[in-house]
Amino acid sequence: MENLVIGIDVGGQSSKLGVVNAKGEILEQCVISSLQTNLNDYLNDLSGAIKDLIAKTKNVGEVKGIGIGAPNSNYYKGTIEYAPNLKWGYVDGQPTIIEFTKLLSGMVGIPVTITNDANAAAMGEMAYGVAKGMKNFVMITLGTGVGSGIVIDGKMVYGHDGFAGELGHVCIERNGRQCNCGLKGCLETYTSAMGVARTARELLASDKRDSLLRKLDPEKISSKDVYDAAKQGDELSLEIFNYTGTLLGRAFADFVKFSAPEAIVIFGGMAKSKEYFHGALVKSMNDNLMKVWKNKIQILYSSLKESDAAILGASALAW
Amino acid sequence: MENLVIGIDVGGQSSKLGVVNAKGEILEQCVISSLQTNLNDYLNDLSGAIKDLIAKTKNVGEVKGIGIGAPNSNYYKGTIEYAPNLKWGYVDGQPTIIEFTKLLSGMVGIPVTITNDANAAAMGEMAYGVAKGMKNFVMITLGTGVGSGIVIDGKMVYGHDGFAGELGHVCIERNGRQCNCGLKGCLETYTSAMGVARTARELLASDKRDSLLRKLDPEKISSKDVYDAAKQGDELSLEIFNYTGTLLGRAFADFVKFSAPEAIVIFGGMAKSKEYFHGALVKSMNDNLMKVWKNKIQILYSSLKESDAAILGASALAW
């Protein structure tokens, strides 16, 4: 009988769970929705899925711990705090503090550890992916929102309070787009999947050119639609990704000035569109770097299967 | 006979040297100009000053090592690289790479270690100053330029290449003021002593109000002039510091999103004007922070005598 752990990647849309063995192999996995508007409903679904996975692997080994990657999480306190992108994280219309590890371990009877979802992805990438062997890198997750995990000298940066690495909320445009976090002009409002859709809506309104995107209801346009149109050579869609890459590059240049990483690793759904924003990103980053760093910082994309890095990273927490 | 070290703080205007004992006491110190335009002239003056200090303390003990804090320095390589604010760091009008520790130790016959001047100040502040006992803080030096030293988990952050912590060059204003580093809109161009003087010149040109500063030659206005006028209640000068504090606060908010420090410590000549920019800084920082950090990050000012923190910090390198 082996020792096993469960790694969970909590996202704004869905949560992915996997049972992982000591070799880092995912033995069983499943996905549940994260769109519940009530915390108890979400926790019931989650603990149900955990119990199913435990039942499915009970002949292989025993699940000794659970590691979770979730937005706005605090490694030190086991909490999720003021997460704007989790529908079940609100009380009376305001994001609140949830004692997540305490609640969940109470329901499943197994120790639970939590960290920022991007930290978990960084740990997965460092153990099994493109950042293997790297001591200094920054992980940027481009999904529903924009998250980050910072590794310095081979260690995750948690900061004084456990909340370090909220690079999705650095200001990229003074008095820019309103962000769910309450601030304006956050990187996330431009370069997340939602941000790309906002750029599409803005550009469709301000630009007169024809575009495949005009066939769609502007309110329902997604980053996937922009990707599909770019694939067919749609000029406006290519411009949207070019703009996205340019803003990412500006932000990345400032991240380099902080921790001088060997590489910045991009992860998440938006990475699929890399061929359409990578060139603009690299140019813009180098245009905004001093001589000591120009053309020296690698931009890498996660090599792990989309959900695996986060599940594996979260599982690494549990060991 | 005691073991001694020499700590050296290399600035754009002057270099301060001190002989330090194991208790962190500065036994002897001196200052030389940094305005030489030729590297050999500077090194001759510096090694001369070192030899004088060694002679003065030869009855107390032996100098075993030299630690240096200098702008644009590389701890790993012992170099100063492309330092725009050091007049002797240029070759053919372009900042260049200097093998500083090798050259100096060759001249004085003592091992030499170098780091970023702001890193040295941070080490001094952590050992003897307001950051004593802190594990996570960011040091910002507001002098001729703007430098930074980042401490995470009790350790200096050097990054992959030894150049981490160039926060004076994050972009605070897109297409803003031209910086010596080649980029535009760097924090340094607004919030260094030179930046304050630039703000004064801009405001005097664009604003019609009377001001004590109008009695001065605009080209020669210094941050000290603005400070003196502010002390006398000069409205325009107060506005200049208010603007400086607002920009600093915006930048600090983004630094917090990176490493979630317990405090940001301000050091350098500009700290003298803190009463005129502190309020605007704190307000602007909190306006640009998410709820988890609002009103939680301390802004502190160096408690050490102006040159001591850098000398003591540099000496800590040598031990």
XYZ file of C-alpha atoms in Angstrom:
638
model
C 0.000 0.000 0.000
C 1.420 3.410 -1.050
C 1.096 6.791 0.607
C -0.958 9.105 -1.583
C -1.964 12.778 -1.524
C -4.654 14.777 -3.276
C -3.760 17.959 -5.154
C -6.573 20.429 -5.878
C -6.480 23.370 -8.274
C -9.294 25.783 -7.375
C -10.140 28.113 -10.278
C -12.884 30.673 -10.800
C -14.767 28.417 -13.221
C -13.863 24.894 -12.106
C -11.815 22.952 -9.579
C -9.555 20.093 -10.623
C -8.645 17.290 -8.230
C -6.040 14.548 -8.612
C -4.717 11.688 -6.500
C -0.929 11.752 -6.743
C 1.643 9.149 -5.665
C 5.154 9.738 -4.360
C 6.579 9.562 -7.905
C 4.413 12.504 -8.982
C 2.037 10.383 -11.051
C -1.629 11.424 -11.162
C -3.553 8.167 -10.562
C -7.121 9.466 -10.663
C -8.583 12.865 -11.340
C -11.879 14.688 -11.639
C -13.291 18.191 -12.166
C -16.113 19.957 -10.359
C -17.717 23.333 -10.999
C -16.584 26.366 -8.936
C -19.627 28.422 -9.867
C -21.686 27.735 -6.711
C -22.763 30.988 -5.083
C -22.877 29.466 -1.609
C -19.768 28.330 0.261
C -21.444 25.298 1.841
C -22.656 24.083 -1.548
C -19.124 24.340 -2.916
C -17.577 22.604 0.112
C -20.153 19.788 -0.095
C -19.379 19.221 -3.789
C -15.641 19.380 -3.110
C -15.628 16.997 -0.149
C -17.890 14.658 -2.119
C -15.403 14.600 -4.993
C -12.536 14.008 -2.536
C -14.359 11.043 -0.983
C -15.031 9.583 -4.448
C -11.322 9.830 -5.335
C -10.348 8.214 -2.023
C -12.778 5.371 -2.697
C -11.410 4.879 -6.237
C -7.814 4.558 -5.033
C -8.360 2.685 -1.785
C -6.794 -0.471 -3.247
C -3.617 1.428 -4.222
C -2.951 3.327 -1.020
C -4.102 5.743 1.635
C -4.563 9.495 1.085
C -2.501 11.135 3.834
C -2.924 14.792 2.982
C -4.552 17.344 0.709
C -2.776 20.291 -0.917
C -4.745 23.121 -2.496
C -3.859 25.902 -4.877
C -6.510 28.645 -4.823
C -6.641 32.367 -5.611
C -6.003 34.835 -2.751
C -4.932 32.070 -0.387
C -2.761 32.371 2.666
C -0.267 29.592 3.252
C 0.394 30.685 6.841
C -3.248 31.003 7.937
C -4.995 28.411 5.741
C -7.461 31.041 4.559
C -8.858 32.343 1.286
C -9.184 36.110 1.770
C -11.245 38.548 -0.287
C -11.112 36.535 -3.532
C -12.989 38.589 -6.137
C -13.097 35.765 -8.702
C -14.650 33.031 -6.504
C -18.450 33.300 -6.517
C -18.791 31.384 -3.216
C -16.248 33.688 -1.539
C -18.751 36.554 -1.058
C -20.910 37.493 1.932
C -23.522 40.216 1.415
C -22.015 41.122 -1.954
C -18.493 41.604 -0.535
C -15.564 39.139 -0.810
C -14.824 37.751 2.651
C -12.314 35.684 4.660
C -12.845 31.907 4.565
C -11.100 29.505 6.976
C -10.784 27.091 4.120
C -8.349 24.430 5.369
C -10.117 24.174 8.735
C -13.553 23.771 7.136
C -12.447 21.228 4.544
C -10.262 19.101 6.829
C -13.190 19.019 9.269
C -15.382 17.545 6.528
C -12.917 14.951 5.155
C -10.813 14.119 8.234
C -7.480 14.629 6.440
C -4.930 17.441 6.948
C -5.308 20.226 4.345
C -2.692 22.799 3.271
C -3.401 25.717 0.929
C -1.436 28.218 -1.128
C -2.000 30.718 -3.905
C -2.980 28.812 -7.104
C -0.085 30.368 -8.986
C 2.355 29.351 -6.229
C 1.100 25.792 -6.599
C 1.614 25.951 -10.375
C 5.142 27.316 -9.819
C 5.938 24.441 -7.458
C 4.652 21.948 -10.029
C 6.667 23.579 -12.803
C 9.805 23.635 -10.629
C 9.445 19.951 -9.725
C 8.294 18.524 -13.072
C 8.178 21.220 -15.788
C 10.185 23.834 -17.721
C 11.488 25.443 -14.510
C 13.099 22.187 -13.350
C 16.399 23.047 -11.702
C 15.789 26.824 -11.803
C 16.435 28.776 -8.616
C 15.001 32.148 -9.677
C 11.887 32.472 -11.795
C 8.500 34.132 -11.860
C 5.386 32.139 -12.757
C 2.542 34.082 -14.346
C -0.803 32.357 -14.732
C -3.021 33.792 -17.448
C -6.474 32.336 -16.820
C -9.800 33.849 -15.781
C -7.597 36.209 -13.781
C -3.833 36.769 -13.659
C -1.884 35.176 -10.811
C 1.778 34.811 -9.974
C 4.189 32.713 -7.999
C 7.695 33.957 -7.309
C 10.642 31.666 -6.683
C 13.839 33.188 -5.301
C 16.890 31.093 -4.447
C 14.824 27.938 -4.968
C 12.112 28.938 -2.485
C 8.526 30.152 -2.863
C 8.147 33.765 -1.749
C 5.297 34.068 0.768
C 6.204 37.450 2.240
C 5.556 38.763 5.726
C 1.861 37.867 5.678
C 1.678 34.943 3.249
C 0.170 36.973 0.378
C 3.253 37.739 -1.721
C 2.984 37.467 -5.493
C -0.186 39.310 -6.494
C 1.331 40.544 -9.738
C -2.029 40.392 -11.541
C -2.846 43.554 -9.616
C 0.131 45.763 -10.366
C -1.035 48.907 -12.112
C -0.349 48.797 -15.838
C -2.574 51.726 -16.837
C -3.154 54.679 -14.515
C -6.923 55.138 -14.028
C -7.439 52.224 -16.386
C -10.052 49.458 -16.384
C -11.969 48.747 -13.195
C -10.769 45.502 -11.566
C -12.793 43.153 -9.354
C -10.230 43.797 -6.608
C -11.408 47.409 -6.298
C -8.382 48.995 -7.972
C -8.131 50.402 -11.490
C -5.789 49.488 -14.335
C -4.631 46.132 -12.920
C -2.617 43.885 -15.265
C -5.393 41.298 -14.870
C -8.002 43.574 -16.439
C -5.977 43.632 -19.677
C -4.146 40.316 -19.991
C -6.403 37.664 -18.445
C -8.916 35.793 -20.609
C -11.510 38.305 -19.377
C -9.118 41.149 -20.205
C -8.673 39.965 -23.785
C -12.477 39.842 -24.173
C -12.698 43.413 -22.803
C -10.054 44.564 -25.274
C -12.088 42.943 -28.064
C -15.258 44.771 -27.009
C -13.408 48.099 -26.748
C -11.697 47.703 -30.103
C -14.893 46.607 -31.871
C -16.546 49.773 -30.573
C -13.713 52.182 -31.424
C -12.388 50.653 -34.670
C -14.394 50.588 -37.881
C -12.580 47.708 -39.611
C -14.453 44.561 -40.507
C -13.705 41.512 -38.373
C -14.901 37.946 -37.863
C -15.674 39.033 -34.292
C -18.470 41.308 -35.548
C -20.583 38.219 -36.218
C -20.702 37.575 -32.460
C -22.697 39.194 -29.654
C -20.085 41.619 -28.214
C -21.233 40.921 -24.655
C -20.536 37.211 -25.094
C -17.153 37.387 -26.856
C -14.524 35.245 -25.101
C -10.748 35.046 -25.463
C -11.363 31.712 -27.223
C -13.379 33.540 -29.894
C -10.526 35.996 -30.400
C -8.085 33.071 -30.651
C -10.250 31.293 -33.226
C -10.526 34.467 -35.315
C -6.756 35.152 -35.048
C -6.130 31.616 -36.332
C -8.056 32.577 -39.450
C -5.907 35.683 -39.877
C -8.485 38.173 -38.581
C -6.622 41.494 -38.433
C -8.488 42.955 -35.455
C -7.997 39.762 -33.436
C -4.290 39.725 -34.197
C -4.148 43.331 -33.009
C -5.898 42.375 -29.755
C -3.222 39.769 -28.990
C -0.479 42.166 -30.065
C -1.794 44.732 -27.562
C -2.070 42.049 -24.856
C 1.532 40.966 -25.451
C 2.764 44.563 -25.390
C 1.157 45.201 -21.984
C 2.445 41.890 -20.595
C 5.954 42.755 -21.761
C 5.852 46.145 -20.006
C 4.767 44.517 -16.764
C 7.327 41.708 -17.069
C 10.139 44.256 -17.497
C 9.247 45.746 -14.108
C 9.100 42.285 -12.504
C 12.650 41.651 -13.753
C 13.813 44.855 -12.010
C 12.547 43.377 -8.756
C 13.942 39.853 -8.570
C 16.175 39.465 -11.655
C 14.793 36.024 -12.538
C 16.351 33.607 -15.006
C 12.965 33.179 -16.680
C 9.326 34.163 -16.586
C 7.104 31.121 -17.083
C 3.609 31.553 -18.504
C 0.886 29.119 -17.568
C -2.889 28.910 -17.964
C -5.514 28.919 -20.683
C -4.180 32.037 -22.409
C -0.825 30.309 -23.060
C -2.580 28.499 -25.929
C -2.594 31.801 -27.809
C 1.139 32.326 -27.349
C 1.929 32.332 -31.075
C -0.179 35.504 -31.348
C 1.257 37.464 -28.413
C 4.758 36.078 -27.805
C 6.541 38.307 -30.329
C 4.963 41.523 -29.032
C 5.619 40.441 -25.434
C 9.336 39.789 -25.953
C 9.851 43.026 -27.904
C 7.983 45.121 -25.365
C 9.791 43.515 -22.408
C 13.211 44.157 -23.930
C 12.258 47.711 -24.941
C 11.538 48.342 -21.258
C 14.647 46.714 -19.786
C 17.992 48.284 -18.986
C 21.088 47.132 -20.818
C 22.112 44.553 -18.177
C 18.944 42.546 -18.871
C 18.129 43.247 -22.533
C 17.638 39.955 -24.450
C 18.742 37.943 -21.423
C 15.474 36.966 -19.729
C 13.805 33.791 -20.997
C 10.065 33.710 -21.607
C 8.910 30.106 -21.255
C 5.556 28.374 -21.450
C 4.459 25.578 -19.170
C 5.301 22.190 -20.619
C 2.911 20.312 -18.355
C -0.572 19.285 -19.364
C -2.793 22.229 -18.521
C -4.256 21.057 -15.210
C -1.342 18.836 -14.184
C 1.098 21.550 -13.052
C -1.391 22.988 -10.577
C -2.515 19.580 -9.269
C 1.077 18.362 -8.964
C 2.182 21.630 -7.380
C -0.684 21.537 -4.902
C 0.110 17.904 -4.135
C 3.727 18.888 -3.406
C 2.350 21.072 -0.598
C 0.672 18.080 0.993
C 3.718 15.816 1.153
C 44.826 43.616 18.372
C 41.334 43.439 16.884
C 40.208 42.306 13.446
C 38.816 45.271 11.498
C 37.100 45.805 8.140
C 36.519 48.840 5.956
C 33.026 49.640 4.696
C 32.729 51.958 1.675
C 29.606 53.694 0.416
C 30.142 54.762 -3.214
C 27.714 57.494 -4.276
C 27.405 59.606 -7.406
C 28.743 62.703 -5.641
C 31.023 61.333 -2.926
C 32.325 58.106 -1.410
C 32.315 57.526 2.334
C 34.770 55.154 3.990
C 34.775 53.831 7.540
C 36.901 51.408 9.584
C 34.531 49.155 11.516
C 35.232 46.748 14.389
C 33.442 43.486 15.170
C 30.957 45.295 17.430
C 29.797 47.464 14.492
C 31.515 50.601 15.775
C 32.949 53.014 13.194
C 36.432 53.853 14.496
C 37.639 56.173 11.758
C 35.976 57.592 8.678
C 36.605 59.888 5.742
C 34.949 61.136 2.559
C 36.365 61.521 -0.933
C 34.825 62.990 -4.084
C 33.267 60.619 -6.660
C 33.265 63.254 -9.400
C 36.482 62.150 -11.154
C 35.857 61.546 -14.848
C 38.640 58.974 -15.119
C 38.488 55.562 -13.449
C 42.193 55.465 -12.567
C 41.977 58.880 -10.878
C 39.071 57.658 -8.772
C 40.792 54.373 -7.863
C 43.993 56.230 -6.905
C 42.041 58.575 -4.616
C 40.106 55.656 -3.137
C 43.109 53.418 -2.480
C 44.937 56.433 -1.010
C 42.066 57.028 1.405
C 42.003 53.315 2.322
C 45.725 53.350 3.079
C 45.316 56.475 5.243
C 42.554 54.779 7.252
C 44.660 51.636 7.681
C 47.569 53.747 8.940
C 45.307 55.613 11.395
C 44.007 52.386 12.962
C 47.154 50.294 12.853
C 47.495 50.459 16.643
C 43.954 49.126 17.141
C 43.948 46.224 14.753
C 44.412 44.870 11.261
C 42.019 45.521 8.347
C 41.152 42.063 7.019
C 38.645 42.922 4.324
C 36.820 45.673 2.437
C 33.089 45.710 1.708
C 31.645 48.148 -0.830
C 28.152 49.337 -1.590
C 27.969 50.949 -5.052
C 25.282 51.558 -7.659
C 24.764 48.929 -10.389
C 27.096 46.482 -8.661
C 27.167 42.743 -9.028
C 27.769 40.746 -5.868
C 28.496 37.548 -7.803
C 30.951 39.040 -10.312
C 32.535 41.873 -8.310
C 31.703 44.310 -11.087
C 30.038 47.692 -11.487
C 28.072 47.478 -14.744
C 26.701 50.345 -16.827
C 26.263 52.769 -13.916
C 24.741 55.934 -15.404
C 25.331 58.024 -12.261
C 29.082 57.385 -11.810
C 31.129 59.826 -13.906
C 34.213 57.546 -13.907
C 32.091 54.588 -15.083
C 31.961 55.783 -18.723
C 34.120 54.854 -21.706
C 33.638 56.886 -24.913
C 30.477 58.482 -23.521
C 28.844 55.119 -22.687
C 28.585 53.497 -19.235
C 30.751 50.392 -19.184
C 31.626 47.261 -17.125
C 34.308 47.731 -14.452
C 36.044 44.816 -12.698
C 35.969 46.857 -9.537
C 36.878 44.383 -6.767
C 39.750 42.924 -8.799
C 41.221 46.368 -9.561
C 40.890 47.699 -6.017
C 42.126 44.596 -4.201
C 45.100 44.586 -6.573
C 45.941 48.118 -5.440
C 45.489 47.647 -1.671
C 46.310 43.965 -1.202
C 43.144 43.193 0.798
C 40.124 41.105 -0.307
C 37.257 43.300 -1.597
C 33.534 42.399 -1.846
C 30.927 44.600 -3.523
C 27.145 44.870 -3.636
C 24.488 47.332 -4.762
C 24.659 50.437 -2.511
C 21.046 50.007 -1.512
C 21.654 46.355 -0.607
C 24.477 47.519 1.654
C 22.180 50.079 3.288
C 19.533 47.379 3.786
C 22.084 45.108 5.468
C 23.138 47.949 7.755
C 19.537 48.767 8.617
C 18.756 45.103 9.289
C 21.775 44.693 11.568
C 21.672 48.032 13.412
C 18.661 50.124 12.371
C 14.855 50.289 12.138
C 14.680 46.956 10.269
C 16.393 45.104 13.123
C 14.742 41.707 13.456
C 12.644 42.095 10.292
C 12.630 39.187 7.850
C 10.774 40.854 4.961
C 11.304 44.463 3.994
C 12.190 46.654 1.036
C 14.809 49.377 1.375
C 14.442 52.376 -0.910
C 17.295 54.847 -1.121
C 16.306 58.320 -2.245
C 19.549 60.090 -3.114
C 21.035 61.386 -6.358
C 19.253 58.377 -7.871
C 16.766 55.873 -6.453
C 18.081 52.469 -5.383
C 16.614 49.492 -3.603
C 17.544 46.470 -1.567
C 15.052 43.672 -1.052
C 15.120 41.351 1.956
C 12.973 38.207 1.845
C 12.978 35.650 4.644
C 15.926 37.436 6.240
C 18.113 37.225 3.112
C 19.231 39.797 0.541
C 17.698 39.107 -2.872
C 20.431 39.000 -5.531
C 18.470 37.206 -8.263
C 19.763 34.946 -10.991
C 22.465 37.358 -12.149
C 23.215 39.408 -9.013
C 21.357 42.541 -10.202
C 18.007 42.137 -8.396
C 16.446 45.231 -6.832
C 16.608 47.976 -9.450
C 13.319 49.480 -8.329
C 14.445 53.007 -9.178
C 13.872 52.000 -12.791
C 10.341 50.611 -12.695
C 8.131 52.637 -14.996
C 5.940 55.066 -13.082
C 4.845 57.204 -16.042
C 4.441 55.731 -19.522
C 6.604 57.748 -21.970
C 7.585 59.948 -19.050
C 10.868 61.670 -18.245
C 14.066 60.475 -19.925
C 16.255 58.522 -17.471
C 20.043 58.163 -17.559
C 19.522 54.399 -17.871
C 18.048 54.856 -21.346
C 14.428 54.169 -20.394
C 11.615 56.667 -19.942
C 9.402 57.368 -16.936
C 11.602 55.604 -14.344
C 10.691 56.171 -10.680
C 14.152 57.715 -10.236
C 13.425 60.532 -12.676
C 10.587 61.726 -10.408
C 11.489 60.861 -6.830
C 15.281 61.190 -6.535
C 16.835 64.491 -5.499
C 17.349 65.174 -9.217
C 13.729 64.197 -9.877
C 12.431 66.704 -7.328
C 14.497 69.421 -8.987
C 13.037 68.435 -12.389
C 9.524 68.602 -10.963
C 10.344 72.083 -9.630
C 11.525 73.282 -13.052
C 8.460 71.810 -14.771
C 6.038 73.293 -12.269
C 7.688 76.712 -12.336
C 7.277 76.738 -16.112
C 3.657 75.502 -16.198
C 2.239 77.181 -13.072
C 1.800 80.934 -12.766
C 1.746 81.180 -8.950
C 4.380 83.137 -7.117
C 6.991 81.090 -5.255
C 10.220 81.549 -3.321
C 11.781 79.277 -5.961
C 11.300 81.996 -8.601
C 14.181 83.918 -7.035
C 16.556 81.118 -8.096
C 18.073 80.202 -11.456
C 15.740 77.370 -12.562
C 18.645 75.373 -14.023
C 20.394 75.380 -10.654
C 17.431 74.554 -8.386
C 18.166 71.578 -6.128
C 15.925 69.426 -3.925
C 17.520 71.255 -0.985
C 16.174 74.575 -2.340
C 12.698 73.049 -2.596
C 13.020 71.735 0.976
C 14.115 75.149 2.284
C 11.194 76.851 0.533
C 8.714 74.227 1.798
C 9.950 74.883 5.325
C 8.888 78.482 4.864
C 5.427 77.377 3.724
C 5.993 77.979 0.014
C 2.860 76.581 -1.670
C 4.501 75.465 -4.896
C 7.289 73.679 -3.012
C 4.771 71.891 -0.807
C 2.995 70.793 -3.981
C 6.256 69.450 -5.418
C 6.763 67.197 -2.374
C 3.107 66.204 -2.417
C 3.481 65.071 -6.034
C 6.725 63.237 -5.183
C 5.018 61.409 -2.306
C 2.044 60.479 -4.480
C 4.279 58.887 -7.129
C 6.349 57.077 -4.485
C 3.164 55.704 -2.932
C 1.942 54.345 -6.278
C 5.245 52.582 -6.867
C 5.408 51.243 -3.294
C 1.919 49.713 -3.678
C 3.186 47.660 -6.620
C 6.291 46.585 -4.664
C 4.009 45.289 -1.903
C 2.157 43.142 -4.474
C 5.473 41.491 -5.273
C 7.025 40.521 -1.956
C 4.415 41.476 0.708
C 6.983 43.116 3.012
C 6.386 44.054 6.634
C 7.781 47.522 5.927
C 9.316 49.757 3.312
C 12.307 51.619 4.725
C 13.350 54.942 3.210
C 16.953 56.019 3.348
C 19.073 58.746 1.770
C 19.234 62.526 1.521
C 15.596 62.928 0.478
C 14.423 61.311 3.741
C 15.156 64.687 5.379
C 12.100 66.079 3.585
C 9.828 63.313 4.879
C 7.490 65.660 6.750
C 6.546 67.162 3.374
C 5.937 63.944 1.421
C 5.107 61.258 4.001
C 1.364 61.996 4.189
C 0.883 61.941 0.413
C 3.009 58.795 0.147
C 1.001 56.827 2.711
C -2.353 57.930 1.261
C -1.339 57.125 -2.297
C 0.129 53.728 -1.329
C -3.033 52.696 0.499
C -5.264 54.007 -2.305
C -3.406 51.627 -4.621
C -3.418 48.539 -2.389
C -5.981 45.766 -2.229
C -7.964 45.227 0.929
C -5.576 42.588 2.382
C -2.812 45.190 2.610
C -4.612 48.507 3.113
C -3.180 50.355 6.155
C -1.006 47.367 7.050
C 2.376 48.179 5.481
C 4.733 50.282 7.606
C 6.654 53.153 6.029
C 9.808 53.699 8.075
C 12.762 56.039 7.808
C 16.352 55.031 8.503
C 17.291 55.666 12.109
C 21.015 55.481 11.462
C 23.223 58.500 10.917
C 23.077 59.228 7.214
C 26.310 57.620 6.050
C 26.535 55.009 8.800
C 23.957 52.534 7.490
C 25.725 52.203 4.160
C 29.208 51.989 5.702
C 28.049 49.473 8.312
C 26.111 47.487 5.725
C 29.090 47.415 3.368
C 31.327 46.382 6.258
C 28.963 43.485 7.025
C 29.772 42.172 3.545
C 33.462 42.102 4.363
C 33.248 40.070 7.560
